[in-house]
PDB file of C-alpha atoms in Angstrom:
ATOM      1  CA  UNK T   4       5.586   4.776 -11.225  1.00  0.00           C
ATOM      2  CA  UNK T   5       5.510   5.122  -7.473  1.00  0.00           C
ATOM      3  CA  UNK T   6       3.332   2.218  -5.683  1.00  0.00           C
ATOM      4  CA  UNK T   7       2.637   2.504  -1.972  1.00  0.00           C
ATOM      5  CA  UNK T   8       2.502  -1.028  -0.285  1.00  0.00           C
ATOM      6  CA  UNK T   9       1.956  -2.308   2.934  1.00  0.00           C
ATOM      7  CA  UNK T  10       4.586  -0.874   5.834  1.00  0.00           C
ATOM      8  CA  UNK T  11       5.117   1.824   3.199  1.00  0.00           C
ATOM      9  CA  UNK T  12       6.256   5.209   5.256  1.00  0.00           C
ATOM     10  CA  UNK T  13       5.382   8.300   3.063  1.00  0.00           C
ATOM     11  CA  UNK T  14       6.592  11.465   4.156  1.00  0.00           C
ATOM     12  CA  UNK T  15       3.719  14.292   3.344  1.00  0.00           C
ATOM     13  CA  UNK T  16       4.456  18.487   2.779  1.00  0.00           C
ATOM     14  CA  UNK T  17       2.184  19.417   5.002  1.00  0.00           C
ATOM     15  CA  UNK T  18       2.301  23.445   4.671  1.00  0.00           C
ATOM     16  CA  UNK T  19      -0.898  24.104   3.327  1.00  0.00           C
ATOM     17  CA  UNK T  20      -2.629  20.854   5.657  1.00  0.00           C
ATOM     18  CA  UNK T  21      -5.873  22.039   7.463  1.00  0.00           C
ATOM     19  CA  UNK T  22      -6.273  25.364   5.597  1.00  0.00           C
ATOM     20  CA  UNK T  23     -10.073  25.232   4.153  1.00  0.00           C
ATOM     21  CA  UNK T  24      -9.937  28.816   2.676  1.00  0.00           C
ATOM     22  CA  UNK T  25      -6.714  27.500  -0.281  1.00  0.00           C
ATOM     23  CA  UNK T  26      -7.225  25.032  -3.090  1.00  0.00           C
ATOM     24  CA  UNK T  27      -4.110  23.540  -1.769  1.00  0.00           C
ATOM     25  CA  UNK T  28      -5.475  22.822   1.278  1.00  0.00           C
ATOM     26  CA  UNK T  29      -8.713  21.443   0.957  1.00  0.00           C
ATOM     27  CA  UNK T  30      -7.027  18.825  -1.903  1.00  0.00           C
ATOM     28  CA  UNK T  31      -4.592  17.536   1.002  1.00  0.00           C
ATOM     29  CA  UNK T  32      -7.341  17.622   3.410  1.00  0.00           C
ATOM     30  CA  UNK T  33      -9.373  15.599   1.459  1.00  0.00           C
ATOM     31  CA  UNK T  34      -6.643  13.103   0.298  1.00  0.00           C
ATOM     32  CA  UNK T  35      -5.138  12.311   3.629  1.00  0.00           C
ATOM     33  CA  UNK T  36      -8.671  11.756   4.892  1.00  0.00           C
ATOM     34  CA  UNK T  37      -9.350   8.777   1.980  1.00  0.00           C
ATOM     35  CA  UNK T  38      -5.748   7.189   1.720  1.00  0.00           C
ATOM     36  CA  UNK T  39      -5.958   4.840   4.686  1.00  0.00           C
ATOM     37  CA  UNK T  40      -8.458   3.113   2.125  1.00  0.00           C
ATOM     38  CA  UNK T  41      -6.794   3.346  -0.873  1.00  0.00           C
ATOM     39  CA  UNK T  42      -3.240   2.117   0.453  1.00  0.00           C
ATOM     40  CA  UNK T  43      -3.771   0.034   2.904  1.00  0.00           C
ATOM     41  CA  UNK T  44      -0.853  -0.504   5.736  1.00  0.00           C
ATOM     42  CA  UNK T  45       0.825   2.633   4.493  1.00  0.00           C
ATOM     43  CA  UNK T  46       1.799   4.901   7.096  1.00  0.00           C
ATOM     44  CA  UNK T  47       1.830   8.799   6.448  1.00  0.00           C
ATOM     45  CA  UNK T  48       3.843  11.843   8.439  1.00  0.00           C
ATOM     46  CA  UNK T  49       2.340  15.028   7.782  1.00  0.00           C
ATOM     47  CA  UNK T  50       5.378  17.554   8.404  1.00  0.00           C
ATOM     48  CA  UNK T  51       3.934  20.559   9.798  1.00  0.00           C
ATOM     49  CA  UNK T  52       5.967  23.562  10.053  1.00  0.00           C
ATOM     50  CA  UNK T  53       6.774  24.617  13.663  1.00  0.00           C
ATOM     51  CA  UNK T  54       4.576  27.121  15.242  1.00  0.00           C
ATOM     52  CA  UNK T  55       1.534  26.489  12.620  1.00  0.00           C
ATOM     53  CA  UNK T  56      -0.673  24.135  11.526  1.00  0.00           C
ATOM     54  CA  UNK T  57      -2.927  23.293  14.393  1.00  0.00           C
ATOM     55  CA  UNK T  58      -5.763  22.828  12.311  1.00  0.00           C
ATOM     56  CA  UNK T  59      -3.750  20.375  10.664  1.00  0.00           C
ATOM     57  CA  UNK T  60      -3.649  18.066  13.450  1.00  0.00           C
ATOM     58  CA  UNK T  61      -7.174  18.702  14.560  1.00  0.00           C
ATOM     59  CA  UNK T  62      -7.823  17.305  11.538  1.00  0.00           C
ATOM     60  CA  UNK T  63      -5.710  14.277  11.798  1.00  0.00           C
ATOM     61  CA  UNK T  64      -7.064  13.787  15.009  1.00  0.00           C
ATOM     62  CA  UNK T  65      -9.670  11.755  12.814  1.00  0.00           C
ATOM     63  CA  UNK T  66      -6.745  10.018  10.878  1.00  0.00           C
ATOM     64  CA  UNK T  67      -5.333   7.198  12.667  1.00  0.00           C
ATOM     65  CA  UNK T  68      -3.006   6.546   9.524  1.00  0.00           C
ATOM     66  CA  UNK T  69      -1.361  10.122  10.058  1.00  0.00           C
ATOM     67  CA  UNK T  70       1.474  11.060  12.384  1.00  0.00           C
ATOM     68  CA  UNK T  71       2.062  14.916  12.227  1.00  0.00           C
ATOM     69  CA  UNK T  72       5.729  15.882  12.884  1.00  0.00           C
ATOM     70  CA  UNK T  73       6.728  19.540  13.670  1.00  0.00           C
ATOM     71  CA  UNK T  74       9.715  20.345  11.491  1.00  0.00           C
ATOM     72  CA  UNK T  75      11.591  23.317  12.732  1.00  0.00           C
ATOM     73  CA  UNK T  76      10.606  26.797  10.409  1.00  0.00           C
ATOM     74  CA  UNK T  77      13.179  29.360  10.479  1.00  0.00           C
ATOM     75  CA  UNK T  78      13.568  33.025  12.336  1.00  0.00           C
ATOM     76  CA  UNK T  79      13.325  34.333   8.806  1.00  0.00           C
ATOM     77  CA  UNK T  80      11.430  36.767   6.669  1.00  0.00           C
ATOM     78  CA  UNK T  81       8.115  34.486   6.084  1.00  0.00           C
ATOM     79  CA  UNK T  82       8.904  34.131   1.751  1.00  0.00           C
ATOM     80  CA  UNK T  83      12.207  33.099   2.853  1.00  0.00           C
ATOM     81  CA  UNK T  84      11.799  30.945   5.902  1.00  0.00           C
ATOM     82  CA  UNK T  85       9.179  29.102   3.373  1.00  0.00           C
ATOM     83  CA  UNK T  86      11.608  28.645   0.939  1.00  0.00           C
ATOM     84  CA  UNK T  87      13.873  26.790   3.307  1.00  0.00           C
ATOM     85  CA  UNK T  88      11.712  24.587   5.040  1.00  0.00           C
ATOM     86  CA  UNK T  89      10.716  23.483   1.326  1.00  0.00           C
ATOM     87  CA  UNK T  90      14.134  22.992   0.132  1.00  0.00           C
ATOM     88  CA  UNK T  91      16.090  22.198   3.227  1.00  0.00           C
ATOM     89  CA  UNK T  92      13.944  21.285   6.530  1.00  0.00           C
ATOM     90  CA  UNK T  93      11.165  18.899   4.413  1.00  0.00           C
ATOM     91  CA  UNK T  94      13.987  16.821   2.767  1.00  0.00           C
ATOM     92  CA  UNK T  95      15.295  16.593   5.833  1.00  0.00           C
ATOM     93  CA  UNK T  96      12.556  15.606   7.635  1.00  0.00           C
ATOM     94  CA  UNK T  97      11.680  13.075   5.239  1.00  0.00           C
ATOM     95  CA  UNK T  98      15.403  11.556   5.274  1.00  0.00           C
ATOM     96  CA  UNK T  99      15.357  11.045   9.331  1.00  0.00           C
ATOM     97  CA  UNK T 100      11.627   9.327   9.028  1.00  0.00           C
ATOM     98  CA  UNK T 101      13.405   6.985   6.283  1.00  0.00           C
ATOM     99  CA  UNK T 102      10.730   7.850   4.660  1.00  0.00           C
ATOM    100  CA  UNK T 103      10.086   5.677   1.443  1.00  0.00           C
ATOM    101  CA  UNK T 104       8.534   8.636  -0.587  1.00  0.00           C
ATOM    102  CA  UNK T 105       7.890  12.250  -0.201  1.00  0.00           C
ATOM    103  CA  UNK T 106       4.638  13.892  -1.768  1.00  0.00           C
ATOM    104  CA  UNK T 107       4.386  17.642  -2.428  1.00  0.00           C
ATOM    105  CA  UNK T 108       0.497  18.325  -2.821  1.00  0.00           C
ATOM    106  CA  UNK T 109       1.893  21.528  -4.833  1.00  0.00           C
ATOM    107  CA  UNK T 110       4.125  22.908  -6.582  1.00  0.00           C
ATOM    108  CA  UNK T 111       6.987  22.798  -4.657  1.00  0.00           C
ATOM    109  CA  UNK T 112       9.414  19.816  -4.918  1.00  0.00           C
ATOM    110  CA  UNK T 113      12.665  20.293  -3.187  1.00  0.00           C
ATOM    111  CA  UNK T 114      15.920  20.104  -5.625  1.00  0.00           C
ATOM    112  CA  UNK T 115      17.282  17.943  -3.525  1.00  0.00           C
ATOM    113  CA  UNK T 116      15.796  14.529  -3.415  1.00  0.00           C
ATOM    114  CA  UNK T 117      17.245  12.499  -0.822  1.00  0.00           C
ATOM    115  CA  UNK T 118      14.180   9.940  -1.007  1.00  0.00           C
ATOM    116  CA  UNK T 119      12.141   9.396  -4.228  1.00  0.00           C
ATOM    117  CA  UNK T 120       9.476  12.668  -4.296  1.00  0.00           C
ATOM    118  CA  UNK T 121       6.418  12.964  -5.996  1.00  0.00           C
ATOM    119  CA  UNK T 122       4.831  16.441  -6.747  1.00  0.00           C
ATOM    120  CA  UNK T 123       1.217  17.199  -7.400  1.00  0.00           C
ATOM    121  CA  UNK T 124       1.096  20.102 -10.114  1.00  0.00           C
ATOM    122  CA  UNK T 125      -2.456  21.861 -10.278  1.00  0.00           C
ATOM    123  CA  UNK T 126      -1.372  24.028 -12.750  1.00  0.00           C
ATOM    124  CA  UNK T 127       1.143  26.039 -14.480  1.00  0.00           C
ATOM    125  CA  UNK T 128      -0.578  30.001 -14.110  1.00  0.00           C
ATOM    126  CA  UNK T 129       3.316  31.377 -13.261  1.00  0.00           C
ATOM    127  CA  UNK T 130       4.210  30.255 -16.769  1.00  0.00           C
ATOM    128  CA  UNK T 131       0.973  30.622 -19.141  1.00  0.00           C
ATOM    129  CA  UNK T 132       0.072  33.717 -18.284  1.00  0.00           C
ATOM    130  CA  UNK T 133       1.923  37.069 -18.474  1.00  0.00           C
ATOM    131  CA  UNK T 134       0.300  38.947 -15.502  1.00  0.00           C
ATOM    132  CA  UNK T 135       0.899  35.857 -13.176  1.00  0.00           C
ATOM    133  CA  UNK T 136       4.467  36.053 -13.499  1.00  0.00           C
ATOM    134  CA  UNK T 137       5.361  38.399 -10.677  1.00  0.00           C
ATOM    135  CA  UNK T 138       8.484  40.066  -9.913  1.00  0.00           C
ATOM    136  CA  UNK T 139      12.207  38.902  -9.867  1.00  0.00           C
ATOM    137  CA  UNK T 140      11.850  36.904  -6.653  1.00  0.00           C
ATOM    138  CA  UNK T 141       8.500  35.093  -8.477  1.00  0.00           C
ATOM    139  CA  UNK T 142      10.440  34.402 -11.304  1.00  0.00           C
ATOM    140  CA  UNK T 143      13.323  32.982  -9.838  1.00  0.00           C
ATOM    141  CA  UNK T 144      11.069  30.683  -7.618  1.00  0.00           C
ATOM    142  CA  UNK T 145       8.951  29.501 -10.595  1.00  0.00           C
ATOM    143  CA  UNK T 146      12.311  28.727 -12.316  1.00  0.00           C
ATOM    144  CA  UNK T 147      13.545  26.687  -9.519  1.00  0.00           C
ATOM    145  CA  UNK T 148      10.204  24.580  -7.943  1.00  0.00           C
ATOM    146  CA  UNK T 149      10.341  23.695 -12.869  1.00  0.00           C
ATOM    147  CA  UNK T 150      13.539  22.141 -12.509  1.00  0.00           C
ATOM    148  CA  UNK T 151      12.701  20.322  -9.102  1.00  0.00           C
ATOM    149  CA  UNK T 152       9.669  18.841 -10.742  1.00  0.00           C
ATOM    150  CA  UNK T 153      11.508  17.766 -13.429  1.00  0.00           C
ATOM    151  CA  UNK T 154      13.896  15.877 -10.687  1.00  0.00           C
ATOM    152  CA  UNK T 155      11.007  13.835  -9.215  1.00  0.00           C
ATOM    153  CA  UNK T 156      10.335  10.404  -9.442  1.00  0.00           C
ATOM    154  CA  UNK T 157       6.412  11.159 -10.486  1.00  0.00           C
ATOM    155  CA  UNK T 158       4.345  13.707 -11.310  1.00  0.00           C
ATOM    156  CA  UNK T 159       0.486  14.122 -10.552  1.00  0.00           C
ATOM    157  CA  UNK T 160      -1.344  16.562 -12.678  1.00  0.00           C
ATOM    158  CA  UNK T 161      -5.420  17.165 -11.642  1.00  0.00           C
ATOM    159  CA  UNK T 162      -6.480  16.986 -15.075  1.00  0.00           C
ATOM    160  CA  UNK T 163      -5.643  16.315 -18.607  1.00  0.00           C
ATOM    161  CA  UNK T 164      -5.040  19.841 -19.577  1.00  0.00           C
ATOM    162  CA  UNK T 165      -3.052  20.329 -16.732  1.00  0.00           C
ATOM    163  CA  UNK T 166      -0.772  16.983 -17.913  1.00  0.00           C
ATOM    164  CA  UNK T 167      -0.669  18.160 -21.751  1.00  0.00           C
ATOM    165  CA  UNK T 168       0.804  21.686 -20.399  1.00  0.00           C
ATOM    166  CA  UNK T 169       3.165  20.195 -17.603  1.00  0.00           C
ATOM    167  CA  UNK T 170       4.491  17.918 -20.635  1.00  0.00           C
ATOM    168  CA  UNK T 171       4.967  20.684 -22.929  1.00  0.00           C
ATOM    169  CA  UNK T 172       6.326  23.310 -21.029  1.00  0.00           C
ATOM    170  CA  UNK T 173       8.440  21.439 -18.371  1.00  0.00           C
ATOM    171  CA  UNK T 174       9.443  19.086 -20.891  1.00  0.00           C
ATOM    172  CA  UNK T 175       8.664  15.919 -18.658  1.00  0.00           C
ATOM    173  CA  UNK T 176       8.202  12.382 -20.452  1.00  0.00           C
ATOM    174  CA  UNK T 177       4.434  11.944 -20.633  1.00  0.00           C
ATOM    175  CA  UNK T 178       4.792   8.500 -18.838  1.00  0.00           C
ATOM    176  CA  UNK T 179       6.096  10.431 -15.604  1.00  0.00           C
ATOM    177  CA  UNK T 180       3.115  12.256 -15.149  1.00  0.00           C
ATOM    178  CA  UNK T 181      -0.252  10.870 -14.222  1.00  0.00           C
ATOM    179  CA  UNK T 182      -3.646  12.693 -14.247  1.00  0.00           C
ATOM    180  CA  UNK T 183      -5.409  12.242 -11.168  1.00  0.00           C
ATOM    181  CA  UNK T 184      -8.885  13.822 -11.682  1.00  0.00           C
ATOM    182  CA  UNK T 185     -10.332  15.979  -8.248  1.00  0.00           C
ATOM    183  CA  UNK T 186     -13.776  14.762  -7.272  1.00  0.00           C
ATOM    184  CA  UNK T 187     -16.493  17.424  -5.842  1.00  0.00           C
ATOM    185  CA  UNK T 188     -15.098  18.284  -2.110  1.00  0.00           C
ATOM    186  CA  UNK T 189     -18.576  17.610  -0.860  1.00  0.00           C
ATOM    187  CA  UNK T 190     -18.692  14.223  -2.376  1.00  0.00           C
ATOM    188  CA  UNK T 191     -19.628  12.716   0.773  1.00  0.00           C
ATOM    189  CA  UNK T 192     -22.224  14.908   2.053  1.00  0.00           C
ATOM    190  CA  UNK T 193     -26.362  14.124   0.717  1.00  0.00           C
ATOM    191  CA  UNK T 194     -27.325  16.676  -1.565  1.00  0.00           C
ATOM    192  CA  UNK T 195     -29.430  19.901   0.527  1.00  0.00           C
ATOM    193  CA  UNK T 196     -32.945  19.195   1.129  1.00  0.00           C
ATOM    194  CA  UNK T 197     -35.074  22.457   0.434  1.00  0.00           C
ATOM    195  CA  UNK T 198     -35.155  23.473   4.091  1.00  0.00           C
ATOM    196  CA  UNK T 199     -31.129  23.683   4.127  1.00  0.00           C
ATOM    197  CA  UNK T 200     -31.647  25.271   0.741  1.00  0.00           C
ATOM    198  CA  UNK T 201     -34.134  28.353   2.260  1.00  0.00           C
ATOM    199  CA  UNK T 202     -31.522  28.432   5.151  1.00  0.00           C
ATOM    200  CA  UNK T 203     -29.120  29.272   3.018  1.00  0.00           C
ATOM    201  CA  UNK T 204     -31.070  31.692   1.202  1.00  0.00           C
ATOM    202  CA  UNK T 205     -31.959  33.673   3.993  1.00  0.00           C
ATOM    203  CA  UNK T 206     -28.407  33.737   5.521  1.00  0.00           C
ATOM    204  CA  UNK T 207     -27.400  35.736   2.523  1.00  0.00           C
ATOM    205  CA  UNK T 208     -30.193  37.696   1.429  1.00  0.00           C
ATOM    206  CA  UNK T 209     -30.716  35.794  -1.877  1.00  0.00           C
ATOM    207  CA  UNK T 210     -33.488  36.849  -4.178  1.00  0.00           C
ATOM    208  CA  UNK T 211     -35.673  34.333  -5.815  1.00  0.00           C
ATOM    209  CA  UNK T 212     -34.383  33.114  -8.443  1.00  0.00           C
ATOM    210  CA  UNK T 213     -30.247  34.147  -9.951  1.00  0.00           C
ATOM    211  CA  UNK T 214     -27.288  33.135 -12.281  1.00  0.00           C
ATOM    212  CA  UNK T 215     -24.217  32.109 -10.008  1.00  0.00           C
ATOM    213  CA  UNK T 216     -20.967  33.152  -9.491  1.00  0.00           C
ATOM    214  CA  UNK T 217     -18.224  31.839  -6.916  1.00  0.00           C
ATOM    215  CA  UNK T 218     -15.206  31.932  -7.285  1.00  0.00           C
ATOM    216  CA  UNK T 219     -11.834  34.693  -7.670  1.00  0.00           C
ATOM    217  CA  UNK T 220     -11.957  37.797  -8.758  1.00  0.00           C
ATOM    218  CA  UNK T 221      -8.213  38.140  -9.781  1.00  0.00           C
ATOM    219  CA  UNK T 222      -7.897  38.458 -13.910  1.00  0.00           C
ATOM    220  CA  UNK T 223      -7.926  35.325 -14.587  1.00  0.00           C
ATOM    221  CA  UNK T 224     -11.407  34.679 -13.910  1.00  0.00           C
ATOM    222  CA  UNK T 225     -12.536  36.920 -16.220  1.00  0.00           C
ATOM    223  CA  UNK T 226     -15.626  38.427 -14.055  1.00  0.00           C
ATOM    224  CA  UNK T 227     -16.030  41.394 -16.433  1.00  0.00           C
ATOM    225  CA  UNK T 228     -17.631  39.027 -19.285  1.00  0.00           C
ATOM    226  CA  UNK T 229     -19.755  37.696 -16.348  1.00  0.00           C
ATOM    227  CA  UNK T 230     -21.102  41.177 -15.835  1.00  0.00           C
ATOM    228  CA  UNK T 231     -21.853  42.109 -19.417  1.00  0.00           C
ATOM    229  CA  UNK T 232     -23.194  38.980 -20.614  1.00  0.00           C
ATOM    230  CA  UNK T 233     -25.328  39.340 -18.072  1.00  0.00           C
ATOM    231  CA  UNK T 234     -26.565  42.874 -19.254  1.00  0.00           C
ATOM    232  CA  UNK T 235     -26.481  41.537 -22.860  1.00  0.00           C
ATOM    233  CA  UNK T 236     -29.040  39.134 -21.102  1.00  0.00           C
ATOM    234  CA  UNK T 237     -31.247  41.874 -20.088  1.00  0.00           C
ATOM    235  CA  UNK T 238     -30.718  44.484 -23.530  1.00  0.00           C
ATOM    236  CA  UNK T 239     -32.013  41.112 -25.217  1.00  0.00           C
ATOM    237  CA  UNK T 240     -35.407  40.994 -23.120  1.00  0.00           C
ATOM    238  CA  UNK T 241     -34.143  38.335 -20.439  1.00  0.00           C
ATOM    239  CA  UNK T 242     -36.410  38.476 -17.184  1.00  0.00           C
ATOM    240  CA  UNK T 243     -34.732  41.275 -14.967  1.00  0.00           C
ATOM    241  CA  UNK T 244     -36.461  39.072 -11.849  1.00  0.00           C
ATOM    242  CA  UNK T 245     -33.452  36.383 -12.782  1.00  0.00           C
ATOM    243  CA  UNK T 246     -30.474  38.289 -11.365  1.00  0.00           C
ATOM    244  CA  UNK T 247     -26.885  37.659 -11.219  1.00  0.00           C
ATOM    245  CA  UNK T 248     -25.205  36.977  -7.411  1.00  0.00           C
ATOM    246  CA  UNK T 249     -21.735  37.326  -7.452  1.00  0.00           C
ATOM    247  CA  UNK T 250     -20.505  35.201  -4.372  1.00  0.00           C
ATOM    248  CA  UNK T 251     -16.759  35.375  -2.447  1.00  0.00           C
ATOM    249  CA  UNK T 252     -14.551  37.590  -0.816  1.00  0.00           C
ATOM    250  CA  UNK T 253     -14.362  41.002  -3.131  1.00  0.00           C
ATOM    251  CA  UNK T 254     -10.692  42.506  -3.629  1.00  0.00           C
ATOM    252  CA  UNK T 255      -9.771  45.246  -1.080  1.00  0.00           C
ATOM    253  CA  UNK T 256      -9.017  47.711  -3.683  1.00  0.00           C
ATOM    254  CA  UNK T 257      -9.526  48.127  -7.283  1.00  0.00           C
ATOM    255  CA  UNK T 258      -6.502  47.410 -10.068  1.00  0.00           C
ATOM    256  CA  UNK T 259      -5.362  45.849 -13.306  1.00  0.00           C
ATOM    257  CA  UNK T 260      -4.535  42.358 -11.439  1.00  0.00           C
ATOM    258  CA  UNK T 261      -7.992  42.314  -9.062  1.00  0.00           C
ATOM    259  CA  UNK T 262     -10.788  44.565 -10.562  1.00  0.00           C
ATOM    260  CA  UNK T 263     -13.556  45.656  -8.512  1.00  0.00           C
ATOM    261  CA  UNK T 264     -16.598  43.579  -9.653  1.00  0.00           C
ATOM    262  CA  UNK T 265     -18.710  46.515  -7.991  1.00  0.00           C
ATOM    263  CA  UNK T 266     -17.199  49.133  -9.982  1.00  0.00           C
ATOM    264  CA  UNK T 267     -17.672  46.952 -13.734  1.00  0.00           C
ATOM    265  CA  UNK T 268     -20.945  46.321 -12.774  1.00  0.00           C
ATOM    266  CA  UNK T 269     -21.914  49.904 -12.030  1.00  0.00           C
ATOM    267  CA  UNK T 270     -20.264  51.936 -15.511  1.00  0.00           C
ATOM    268  CA  UNK T 271     -22.141  49.072 -16.637  1.00  0.00           C
ATOM    269  CA  UNK T 272     -25.638  50.282 -15.387  1.00  0.00           C
ATOM    270  CA  UNK T 273     -26.688  47.174 -13.426  1.00  0.00           C
ATOM    271  CA  UNK T 274     -27.386  48.545 -10.584  1.00  0.00           C
ATOM    272  CA  UNK T 275     -29.474  46.426  -8.421  1.00  0.00           C
ATOM    273  CA  UNK T 276     -29.514  43.703 -10.738  1.00  0.00           C
ATOM    274  CA  UNK T 277     -26.066  42.442  -9.473  1.00  0.00           C
ATOM    275  CA  UNK T 278     -25.991  41.120  -5.755  1.00  0.00           C
ATOM    276  CA  UNK T 279     -22.253  40.598  -4.087  1.00  0.00           C
ATOM    277  CA  UNK T 280     -23.539  38.001  -1.327  1.00  0.00           C
ATOM    278  CA  UNK T 281     -19.894  38.289  -0.058  1.00  0.00           C
ATOM    279  CA  UNK T 282     -18.087  35.571   1.609  1.00  0.00           C
ATOM    280  CA  UNK T 283     -19.450  31.546   1.547  1.00  0.00           C
ATOM    281  CA  UNK T 284     -19.131  29.122   3.968  1.00  0.00           C
ATOM    282  CA  UNK T 285     -17.731  26.227   2.811  1.00  0.00           C
ATOM    283  CA  UNK T 286     -21.362  23.971   4.234  1.00  0.00           C
ATOM    284  CA  UNK T 287     -23.234  26.681   2.461  1.00  0.00           C
ATOM    285  CA  UNK T 288     -21.708  26.192  -1.306  1.00  0.00           C
ATOM    286  CA  UNK T 289     -23.867  22.698  -1.912  1.00  0.00           C
ATOM    287  CA  UNK T 290     -27.411  24.711  -0.919  1.00  0.00           C
ATOM    288  CA  UNK T 291     -25.948  28.049  -2.918  1.00  0.00           C
ATOM    289  CA  UNK T 292     -25.278  26.000  -6.049  1.00  0.00           C
ATOM    290  CA  UNK T 293     -28.496  24.079  -5.753  1.00  0.00           C
ATOM    291  CA  UNK T 294     -30.849  27.542  -5.304  1.00  0.00           C
ATOM    292  CA  UNK T 295     -28.968  28.802  -8.812  1.00  0.00           C
ATOM    293  CA  UNK T 296     -30.824  29.176 -12.296  1.00  0.00           C
ATOM    294  CA  UNK T 297     -27.471  28.683 -13.373  1.00  0.00           C
ATOM    295  CA  UNK T 298     -23.713  28.749 -12.552  1.00  0.00           C
ATOM    296  CA  UNK T 299     -21.470  31.102 -14.811  1.00  0.00           C
ATOM    297  CA  UNK T 300     -17.700  30.594 -15.006  1.00  0.00           C
ATOM    298  CA  UNK T 301     -15.783  32.005 -17.984  1.00  0.00           C
ATOM    299  CA  UNK T 302     -12.305  31.372 -16.551  1.00  0.00           C
ATOM    300  CA  UNK T 303      -9.573  31.729 -18.945  1.00  0.00           C
ATOM    301  CA  UNK T 304      -6.924  29.693 -17.523  1.00  0.00           C
ATOM    302  CA  UNK T 305      -7.981  26.700 -14.668  1.00  0.00           C
ATOM    303  CA  UNK T 306      -6.046  23.933 -13.884  1.00  0.00           C
ATOM    304  CA  UNK T 307      -9.484  21.952 -13.083  1.00  0.00           C
ATOM    305  CA  UNK T 308     -12.016  24.318 -12.183  1.00  0.00           C
ATOM    306  CA  UNK T 309     -13.419  22.830  -9.123  1.00  0.00           C
ATOM    307  CA  UNK T 310     -16.283  24.780  -8.989  1.00  0.00           C
ATOM    308  CA  UNK T 311     -17.348  23.465 -12.138  1.00  0.00           C
ATOM    309  CA  UNK T 312     -17.550  19.858 -10.813  1.00  0.00           C
ATOM    310  CA  UNK T 313     -19.490  21.037  -7.166  1.00  0.00           C
ATOM    311  CA  UNK T 314     -21.649  23.151  -9.270  1.00  0.00           C
ATOM    312  CA  UNK T 315     -22.848  19.816 -11.519  1.00  0.00           C
ATOM    313  CA  UNK T 316     -23.011  17.601  -8.648  1.00  0.00           C
ATOM    314  CA  UNK T 317     -25.972  20.088  -7.211  1.00  0.00           C
ATOM    315  CA  UNK T 318     -27.482  19.583 -10.332  1.00  0.00           C
ATOM    316  CA  UNK T 319     -26.895  23.136 -11.630  1.00  0.00           C
ATOM    317  CA  UNK T 320     -26.603  23.537 -15.854  1.00  0.00           C
ATOM    318  CA  UNK T 321     -23.097  25.384 -16.029  1.00  0.00           C
ATOM    319  CA  UNK T 322     -21.821  27.998 -18.334  1.00  0.00           C
ATOM    320  CA  UNK T 323     -18.063  27.740 -18.461  1.00  0.00           C
ATOM    321  CA  UNK T 324     -15.090  28.636 -21.003  1.00  0.00           C
ATOM    322  CA  UNK T 325     -13.150  25.625 -22.460  1.00  0.00           C
ATOM    323  CA  UNK T 326      -9.914  26.764 -21.069  1.00  0.00           C
TER     324      UNK T 326
END
């Protein structure tokens, strides 16, 4: 167990800090904004790769307990540079700062740990789902970070289900893994009123009534099942005025890993029944959820499932899987 006391110095791997389009970025951004209250008196050094992370520095301007520290990023191919930065540059920086603990907010703890290290593991998708194991390089990376996690002083999981996976697949003692659940990303925001909801409706051309899918388009999201279920809903007498809205940046092409939902919808004969509204700005998501008749999310595997919590916060009924 790692306890943060007054005067404690925490070094934070900030590779994803400032990024709002990634789950890991949202995770570290929200936590850094609130850690001062959770650990009064502690200081946080946000380690940022040199030449990147300007958005993180802008955010950190409002976090008086966070110092941004630039850590050199070697001039190597991107993935090799990232690996070197995670495994060598970050622990070296933590040691130079005499940090009491290094926190890595995604599954990339360094194997060499000169200071006590805490790593957050959101899920074990590359180990659990064969389609996500990738080529030799990705499998080698997964093996490395798996071994590194076993060396960590503590591991944070984002759900009890993720904790069970970590304990069983990485063979880490349950006492060293703590489940710290997510909250909805917009927990601090007031619920959107009708004017804000109607502004979102106009911006994205939304129909008066609709079921909503919002999320990724990789194969584990199981969007084909959502489209098939909507066709069955229509075949069994469902109101065709309730359309299906599919939100998010659509894949550039069609592949087994990223199936194009537009092609599936056409194969199923759904035509104008499905509205593809494209990328949704973060600020518009609460209004989008609130407008929906129900949120549909039949994912085959999630470490947590943030969108389910966000839809529930908006008061929208949720249809999801038990995975």
